[in-house]
Structure formats: structure tokens, C-alpha cells
mmCIF file of C-alpha atoms in Angstrom:
data_model
loop_
_atom_site.group_PDB
_atom_site.id
_atom_site.type_symbol
_atom_site.label_atom_id
_atom_site.label_comp_id
_atom_site.label_asym_id
_atom_site.label_seq_id
_atom_site.Cartn_x
_atom_site.Cartn_y
_atom_site.Cartn_z
ATOM 1 C CA UNK A 1 16.188 -3.875 2.550
ATOM 2 C CA UNK A 2 13.195 -5.653 1.011
ATOM 3 C CA UNK A 3 9.873 -4.271 2.277
ATOM 4 C CA UNK A 4 6.333 -5.406 1.544
ATOM 5 C CA UNK A 5 4.782 -1.959 1.781
ATOM 6 C CA UNK A 6 1.170 -3.139 1.484
ATOM 7 C CA UNK A 7 -0.220 -6.475 2.666
ATOM 8 C CA UNK A 8 -3.391 -7.633 4.396
ATOM 9 C CA UNK A 9 -2.077 -9.963 7.080
ATOM 10 C CA UNK A 10 -5.565 -10.560 8.447
ATOM 11 C CA UNK A 11 -6.694 -12.000 5.105
ATOM 12 C CA UNK A 12 -3.819 -14.344 4.224
ATOM 13 C CA UNK A 13 -4.404 -18.002 3.422
ATOM 14 C CA UNK A 14 -2.409 -19.643 6.193
ATOM 15 C CA UNK A 15 -3.242 -23.218 5.229
ATOM 16 C CA UNK A 16 0.356 -23.903 4.073
ATOM 17 C CA UNK A 17 1.579 -22.781 7.497
ATOM 18 C CA UNK A 18 -0.763 -24.809 9.729
ATOM 19 C CA UNK A 19 -2.877 -21.655 10.124
ATOM 20 C CA UNK A 20 0.025 -19.902 11.818
ATOM 21 C CA UNK A 21 0.811 -16.344 10.697
ATOM 22 C CA UNK A 22 4.327 -16.657 12.080
ATOM 23 C CA UNK A 23 4.951 -19.291 9.433
ATOM 24 C CA UNK A 24 4.021 -16.898 6.617
ATOM 25 C CA UNK A 25 6.199 -14.196 8.166
ATOM 26 C CA UNK A 26 9.124 -16.608 8.489
ATOM 27 C CA UNK A 27 8.701 -17.588 4.824
ATOM 28 C CA UNK A 28 8.842 -13.902 3.926
ATOM 29 C CA UNK A 29 11.963 -13.448 6.039
ATOM 30 C CA UNK A 30 13.632 -16.332 4.210
ATOM 31 C CA UNK A 31 13.031 -14.455 0.935
ATOM 32 C CA UNK A 32 14.704 -11.362 2.353
ATOM 33 C CA UNK A 33 11.674 -9.403 3.606
ATOM 34 C CA UNK A 34 12.676 -7.345 6.628
ATOM 35 C CA UNK A 35 9.679 -5.032 7.076
ATOM 36 C CA UNK A 36 5.999 -5.128 6.164
ATOM 37 C CA UNK A 37 3.055 -2.788 6.460
ATOM 38 C CA UNK A 38 -0.214 -4.437 7.476
ATOM 39 C CA UNK A 39 -3.067 -2.455 5.967
ATOM 40 C CA UNK A 40 -6.389 -1.597 7.566
ATOM 41 C CA UNK A 41 -9.529 -1.491 5.415
ATOM 42 C CA UNK A 42 -12.166 -1.608 8.163
ATOM 43 C CA UNK A 43 -11.833 0.071 11.551
ATOM 44 C CA UNK A 44 -14.016 -2.598 13.126
ATOM 45 C CA UNK A 45 -11.038 -4.936 12.693
ATOM 46 C CA UNK A 46 -8.311 -2.497 13.682
ATOM 47 C CA UNK A 47 -7.392 -4.281 16.928
ATOM 48 C CA UNK A 48 -6.452 -7.366 14.917
ATOM 49 C CA UNK A 49 -4.253 -5.264 12.642
ATOM 50 C CA UNK A 50 -2.561 -3.551 15.569
ATOM 51 C CA UNK A 51 -1.879 -6.892 17.270
ATOM 52 C CA UNK A 52 0.330 -7.944 14.355
ATOM 53 C CA UNK A 53 2.722 -5.091 15.155
ATOM 54 C CA UNK A 54 3.875 -6.834 18.333
ATOM 55 C CA UNK A 55 6.295 -8.657 16.058
ATOM 56 C CA UNK A 56 9.372 -6.672 15.102
ATOM 57 C CA UNK A 57 9.454 -5.331 11.573
ATOM 58 C CA UNK A 58 5.666 -5.139 11.267
ATOM 59 C CA UNK A 59 3.873 -1.801 11.042
ATOM 60 C CA UNK A 60 0.199 -0.920 10.621
ATOM 61 C CA UNK A 61 -2.086 1.627 9.011
ATOM 62 C CA UNK A 62 -5.537 2.701 10.138
ATOM 63 C CA UNK A 63 -8.280 3.589 7.707
ATOM 64 C CA UNK A 64 -11.379 2.627 5.757
ATOM 65 C CA UNK A 65 -11.340 1.265 2.207
ATOM 66 C CA UNK A 66 -13.633 3.163 -0.205
ATOM 67 C CA UNK A 67 -15.638 0.009 -0.939
ATOM 68 C CA UNK A 68 -16.334 -0.483 2.783
ATOM 69 C CA UNK A 69 -19.579 1.415 2.293
ATOM 70 C CA UNK A 70 -21.070 0.725 5.723
ATOM 71 C CA UNK A 71 -18.040 2.180 7.475
ATOM 72 C CA UNK A 72 -17.061 5.224 5.428
ATOM 73 C CA UNK A 73 -15.995 8.122 7.644
ATOM 74 C CA UNK A 74 -17.698 11.446 8.120
ATOM 75 C CA UNK A 75 -15.169 12.820 10.617
ATOM 76 C CA UNK A 76 -11.525 12.354 11.536
ATOM 77 C CA UNK A 77 -11.839 11.747 15.292
ATOM 78 C CA UNK A 78 -11.318 7.974 15.311
ATOM 79 C CA UNK A 79 -8.395 8.196 12.893
ATOM 80 C CA UNK A 80 -6.600 10.704 15.087
ATOM 81 C CA UNK A 81 -7.150 8.562 18.176
ATOM 82 C CA UNK A 82 -5.930 5.354 16.528
ATOM 83 C CA UNK A 83 -2.905 7.074 15.033
ATOM 84 C CA UNK A 84 -1.492 7.603 18.533
ATOM 85 C CA UNK A 85 -0.395 3.958 18.471
ATOM 86 C CA UNK A 86 3.401 3.993 17.978
ATOM 87 C CA UNK A 87 3.379 1.367 15.202
ATOM 88 C CA UNK A 88 0.678 3.124 13.143
ATOM 89 C CA UNK A 89 2.715 4.773 10.402
ATOM 90 C CA UNK A 90 0.013 5.812 7.911
ATOM 91 C CA UNK A 91 -3.676 6.457 7.384
ATOM 92 C CA UNK A 92 -5.633 4.364 4.917
ATOM 93 C CA UNK A 93 -6.291 2.416 2.829
ATOM 94 C CA UNK A 94 -8.625 5.144 1.649
ATOM 95 C CA UNK A 95 -9.443 6.723 -1.702
ATOM 96 C CA UNK A 96 -11.988 6.359 -4.483
ATOM 97 C CA UNK A 97 -13.240 3.383 -6.471
ATOM 98 C CA UNK A 98 -15.663 4.118 -9.283
ATOM 99 C CA UNK A 99 -14.954 0.811 -11.058
ATOM 100 C CA UNK A 100 -16.896 -1.426 -8.688
ATOM 101 C CA UNK A 101 -19.208 1.225 -7.286
ATOM 102 C CA UNK A 102 -21.366 3.167 -9.766
ATOM 103 C CA UNK A 103 -23.718 4.978 -7.356
ATOM 104 C CA UNK A 104 -23.224 8.739 -7.331
ATOM 105 C CA UNK A 105 -24.384 8.863 -3.723
ATOM 106 C CA UNK A 106 -21.714 6.363 -2.731
ATOM 107 C CA UNK A 107 -19.121 8.300 -4.729
ATOM 108 C CA UNK A 108 -19.920 11.344 -2.614
ATOM 109 C CA UNK A 109 -19.610 9.283 0.580
ATOM 110 C CA UNK A 110 -16.245 7.928 -0.619
ATOM 111 C CA UNK A 111 -15.066 11.456 -1.314
ATOM 112 C CA UNK A 112 -16.005 12.634 2.176
ATOM 113 C CA UNK A 113 -14.266 9.677 3.817
ATOM 114 C CA UNK A 114 -11.175 10.248 1.668
ATOM 115 C CA UNK A 115 -11.215 13.927 2.602
ATOM 116 C CA UNK A 116 -11.286 13.085 6.330
ATOM 117 C CA UNK A 117 -8.282 10.780 5.930
ATOM 118 C CA UNK A 118 -6.351 13.468 4.043
ATOM 119 C CA UNK A 119 -7.106 16.183 6.594
ATOM 120 C CA UNK A 120 -6.242 13.968 9.573
ATOM 121 C CA UNK A 121 -3.018 12.814 7.920
ATOM 122 C CA UNK A 122 -1.993 16.384 7.247
ATOM 123 C CA UNK A 123 -2.543 17.333 10.861
ATOM 124 C CA UNK A 124 -0.620 14.290 12.098
ATOM 125 C CA UNK A 125 2.176 14.563 9.524
ATOM 126 C CA UNK A 126 1.452 11.003 8.397
ATOM 127 C CA UNK A 127 1.295 9.646 4.844
ATOM 128 C CA UNK A 128 -1.963 8.471 3.272
ATOM 129 C CA UNK A 129 -2.310 5.130 1.475
ATOM 130 C CA UNK A 130 -4.572 5.704 -1.516
ATOM 131 C CA UNK A 131 -6.639 3.258 -3.532
ATOM 132 C CA UNK A 132 -7.817 4.774 -6.796
ATOM 133 C CA UNK A 133 -9.638 3.110 -9.668
ATOM 134 C CA UNK A 134 -11.361 4.911 -12.527
ATOM 135 C CA UNK A 135 -11.478 8.063 -10.396
ATOM 136 C CA UNK A 136 -8.443 9.921 -11.691
ATOM 137 C CA UNK A 137 -9.686 13.497 -11.674
ATOM 138 C CA UNK A 138 -11.525 13.329 -8.354
ATOM 139 C CA UNK A 139 -8.590 11.595 -6.661
ATOM 140 C CA UNK A 140 -6.102 14.217 -7.811
ATOM 141 C CA UNK A 141 -8.488 17.047 -7.006
ATOM 142 C CA UNK A 142 -8.976 15.887 -3.418
ATOM 143 C CA UNK A 143 -5.233 15.333 -2.941
ATOM 144 C CA UNK A 144 -4.557 18.876 -4.091
ATOM 145 C CA UNK A 145 -7.377 20.424 -2.039
ATOM 146 C CA UNK A 146 -6.972 18.564 1.245
ATOM 147 C CA UNK A 147 -3.672 16.704 1.187
ATOM 148 C CA UNK A 148 -0.466 17.850 2.797
ATOM 149 C CA UNK A 149 2.432 17.514 0.327
ATOM 150 C CA UNK A 150 4.888 17.468 3.223
ATOM 151 C CA UNK A 151 3.457 14.181 4.524
ATOM 152 C CA UNK A 152 1.976 13.058 1.184
ATOM 153 C CA UNK A 153 1.636 9.287 0.857
ATOM 154 C CA UNK A 154 1.387 6.580 -1.760
ATOM 155 C CA UNK A 155 -0.860 5.531 -4.619
ATOM 156 C CA UNK A 156 -0.851 1.823 -3.918
ATOM 157 C CA UNK A 157 -1.198 -1.047 -6.386
ATOM 158 C CA UNK A 158 -0.990 1.515 -9.154
ATOM 159 C CA UNK A 159 -2.770 0.645 -12.424
ATOM 160 C CA UNK A 160 -3.703 4.043 -13.844
ATOM 161 C CA UNK A 161 -1.833 5.932 -16.589
ATOM 162 C CA UNK A 162 1.537 7.670 -16.535
ATOM 163 C CA UNK A 163 -0.056 11.132 -16.483
ATOM 164 C CA UNK A 164 -1.781 10.333 -13.205
ATOM 165 C CA UNK A 165 1.392 8.882 -11.740
ATOM 166 C CA UNK A 166 3.348 11.983 -12.750
ATOM 167 C CA UNK A 167 0.693 14.264 -11.246
ATOM 168 C CA UNK A 168 0.844 12.346 -7.956
ATOM 169 C CA UNK A 169 4.649 12.386 -7.924
ATOM 170 C CA UNK A 170 4.495 16.149 -8.420
ATOM 171 C CA UNK A 171 2.476 16.284 -5.172
ATOM 172 C CA UNK A 172 5.263 14.302 -3.427
ATOM 173 C CA UNK A 173 3.452 10.928 -3.533
ATOM 174 C CA UNK A 174 5.102 7.585 -4.088
ATOM 175 C CA UNK A 175 3.822 5.087 -6.647
ATOM 176 C CA UNK A 176 3.589 1.520 -5.359
ATOM 177 C CA UNK A 177 3.935 -1.358 -7.791
ATOM 178 C CA UNK A 178 2.294 -4.733 -7.191
ATOM 179 C CA UNK A 179 2.406 -8.101 -8.936
ATOM 180 C CA UNK A 180 0.156 -6.723 -11.665
ATOM 181 C CA UNK A 181 3.300 -5.376 -13.333
ATOM 182 C CA UNK A 182 4.342 -8.969 -14.114
ATOM 183 C CA UNK A 183 1.133 -9.720 -16.042
ATOM 184 C CA UNK A 184 1.394 -9.921 -19.841
ATOM 185 C CA UNK A 185 -1.568 -7.560 -20.197
ATOM 186 C CA UNK A 186 0.071 -4.794 -18.136
ATOM 187 C CA UNK A 187 2.100 -3.186 -20.921
ATOM 188 C CA UNK A 188 1.025 0.366 -20.044
ATOM 189 C CA UNK A 189 2.009 -0.170 -16.410
ATOM 190 C CA UNK A 190 5.395 -1.528 -17.455
ATOM 191 C CA UNK A 191 5.958 1.595 -19.561
ATOM 192 C CA UNK A 192 4.932 3.786 -16.629
ATOM 193 C CA UNK A 193 7.458 2.068 -14.362
ATOM 194 C CA UNK A 194 10.187 2.602 -16.940
ATOM 195 C CA UNK A 195 9.349 6.313 -17.168
ATOM 196 C CA UNK A 196 9.017 7.098 -13.466
ATOM 197 C CA UNK A 197 12.082 8.175 -11.501
ATOM 198 C CA UNK A 198 13.433 5.515 -9.176
ATOM 199 C CA UNK A 199 12.988 7.827 -6.184
ATOM 200 C CA UNK A 200 9.212 7.730 -6.657
ATOM 201 C CA UNK A 201 8.771 3.921 -6.539
ATOM 202 C CA UNK A 202 8.091 1.306 -3.873
ATOM 203 C CA UNK A 203 6.913 -2.309 -4.162
ATOM 204 C CA UNK A 204 4.145 -4.331 -2.518
ATOM 205 C CA UNK A 205 2.163 -7.551 -2.723
ATOM 206 C CA UNK A 206 -1.369 -6.412 -1.789
ATOM 207 C CA UNK A 207 -1.573 -9.995 -0.556
ATOM 208 C CA UNK A 208 -3.644 -12.122 -0.540
ATOM 209 C CA UNK A 209 -4.550 -10.634 -3.919
ATOM 210 C CA UNK A 210 -2.679 -10.314 -7.228
ATOM 211 C CA UNK A 211 0.085 -12.861 -6.903
ATOM 212 C CA UNK A 212 2.864 -12.122 -9.405
ATOM 213 C CA UNK A 213 3.987 -14.378 -12.218
ATOM 214 C CA UNK A 214 4.959 -17.248 -11.822
ATOM 215 C CA UNK A 215 2.468 -17.597 -8.946
ATOM 216 C CA UNK A 216 -0.487 -15.936 -10.676
ATOM 217 C CA UNK A 217 -3.720 -17.677 -9.760
ATOM 218 C CA UNK A 218 -2.439 -18.663 -6.328
ATOM 219 C CA UNK A 219 -3.058 -16.856 -3.067
ATOM 220 C CA UNK A 220 -0.549 -14.058 -2.681
ATOM 221 C CA UNK A 221 1.604 -13.594 0.417
ATOM 222 C CA UNK A 222 4.371 -11.235 1.562
ATOM 223 C CA UNK A 223 7.258 -13.463 0.452
ATOM 224 C CA UNK A 224 6.285 -12.881 -3.186
ATOM 225 C CA UNK A 225 7.264 -9.214 -2.980
ATOM 226 C CA UNK A 226 10.729 -10.441 -3.965
ATOM 227 C CA UNK A 227 9.313 -11.392 -7.392
ATOM 228 C CA UNK A 228 7.816 -7.921 -7.812
ATOM 229 C CA UNK A 229 11.075 -6.244 -6.815
ATOM 230 C CA UNK A 230 13.090 -8.340 -9.262
ATOM 231 C CA UNK A 231 10.681 -7.555 -12.097
ATOM 232 C CA UNK A 232 10.780 -3.818 -11.393
ATOM 233 C CA UNK A 233 14.590 -3.921 -11.220
ATOM 234 C CA UNK A 234 14.655 -5.587 -14.636
ATOM 235 C CA UNK A 235 12.287 -2.975 -16.086
ATOM 236 C CA UNK A 236 14.513 -0.202 -14.724
ATOM 237 C CA UNK A 237 17.663 -1.932 -15.936
ATOM 238 C CA UNK A 238 19.317 -1.947 -12.514
ATOM 239 C CA UNK A 239 20.619 -4.546 -10.075
ATOM 240 C CA UNK A 240 18.136 -6.136 -7.684
ATOM 241 C CA UNK A 241 20.150 -4.846 -4.721
ATOM 242 C CA UNK A 242 20.030 -1.298 -6.103
ATOM 243 C CA UNK A 243 16.256 -1.517 -6.432
ATOM 244 C CA UNK A 244 15.928 -2.698 -2.832
ATOM 245 C CA UNK A 245 18.175 0.097 -1.572
ATOM 246 C CA UNK A 246 16.223 2.764 -3.447
ATOM 247 C CA UNK A 247 12.726 1.545 -2.596
ATOM 248 C CA UNK A 248 13.611 1.117 1.080
ATOM 249 C CA UNK A 249 15.019 4.643 1.177
ATOM 250 C CA UNK A 250 11.842 5.947 -0.454
ATOM 251 C CA UNK A 251 9.646 4.103 2.040
ATOM 252 C CA UNK A 252 11.557 5.321 5.077
ATOM 253 C CA UNK A 253 11.610 8.888 3.746
ATOM 254 C CA UNK A 254 7.829 9.082 3.415
ATOM 255 C CA UNK A 255 6.816 6.787 6.285
ATOM 256 C CA UNK A 256 8.605 8.831 8.892
ATOM 257 C CA UNK A 257 7.648 6.759 11.924
ATOM 258 C CA UNK A 258 9.584 3.747 10.649
ATOM 259 C CA UNK A 259 13.045 2.754 11.785
ATOM 260 C CA UNK A 260 15.602 0.890 9.705
ATOM 261 C CA UNK A 261 16.619 -0.957 12.860
ATOM 262 C CA UNK A 262 13.116 -2.387 13.424
ATOM 263 C CA UNK A 263 13.419 -5.547 11.329
ATOM 264 C CA UNK A 264 11.576 -8.816 11.000
ATOM 265 C CA UNK A 265 13.275 -11.701 12.780
ATOM 266 C CA UNK A 266 12.624 -15.429 12.527
ATOM 267 C CA UNK A 267 10.186 -16.650 15.141
ATOM 268 C CA UNK A 268 11.455 -18.860 17.924
#
């Protein structure tokens, strides 16, 4: 089963589909996508994210992106309430981003928000979707202090080094690979994918960002996860179908609220 494990359905460019999200989902289905996870970055827009889950095969997360500085969390109450929705299968996207944000005060606020996501996820037995950029030590430290290895989660759109990936895998986290892996400049990431065990990998688009080669420079969308999966299969030296089987099994193992039977269907 091909799964886009991280996409922002509320941000897609729907111009090619007459501004109809069903059209983008149908295009993904035609490329073999059978499930997708629509990611929350701002709780003020969570109702929009949850509405997408009315369509079969679509799940949601609830959380606040670390660069969403005016909405960073100081407690877990809202997360726990939102996570009662049956199609919410994870908390996040949360984490730390020191690349775009240099303020120490904001770093501390990001850390507190990340901590609240980790604690809530541990209590709910839900995985956490983690964004990390130039914050290796603090990210790993908070995972170890406040994360629950039994529910764990995923380091999404991974671009850090192999040592960080290995440390996260040791804490039971998955490593999610995006279209960045297809870029010529991503040699270190390619090497990391080759080194990591297959049971620690999943694939994503992070659409509308980071379209893979040969679509680089265009708006990304869920159907392009097939390109990412093929590239990762080639790096691992395995059949495309074997990659899909393994990554789907990994996703369903960690995202425990999912069901293999809940699959995307073509719209009427």
C-alpha cells in the first residue's frame, strides 16, 4: 500500500483540479496512493483539517508547528481534547526549528510546546510527528526526557545526519523521507537511507513543498509520493512493491489508530 504519510491538504495548489480537492485526491489514487495523513500546523485551522477525514483513507494530526510562534502551546489540554476525534492518529507537527528562528526566547517557547506534545502523546498512546532543523541535541534530549518510546513517532522530512537518525530509531521513531532525497545535493541523505534498516522508514511528500525530481520547482501534491517511494526503493536495492509493503507495515505499526481497510476511493 502506498501512503503519503505527511501532506498539507489545506495548502495544496488546486488550480489544476478546478480548485477541487477531490481532484487532487483522485490523481493520487490513480498513482496508487491509498492512504494519506493530513498534517496540522496551526490549531486555529484544525476544523478544516478534520473535515478532510470525512473521505475514506484520509487521517489527520493535531498540533502546532514550531515556527507558528503566535500559537505555541504552554499546556496539553487542547491537544488531548482534539485527539478524541477518531480520525486523529497523531500529535504534531511539532518540534524545534533553529534554522529559521534564531531567538533564544523563541527556542525556549518551541521547547515548551514540543514538551507538551510529547507528554500528551505519551498519555494518549499516540505517535508524535516531529519537525527538527539544526536542533539535533535539544530534539533528542526532549524525546528522551518526555517522549514515550512505546508510542514514539516520526522524524518527518528528515534532512539531518545518520547519527541523529540512528539515535531516533533507537528510541523507536520512524524516519520519514521526502522528495529531498531525489535532489542532487542530498548525497548525505541518500547515504543515510542506504544505512537505515527498512523497518525504520516511511515516505511522504510534505506537499505542497519539496516536489521530487522530475517535478522539482513545481507545487508538490500527494500523487508525487510514488516518485519518492520509487527512489527510496532504488537506493535500498529492492523492488518498488517490497518498499511499499514495508513502509505501509511500518506506518500501521506506529500509527495504531489506522486501519488497512480504510482506503482512499475515487470520488463519485
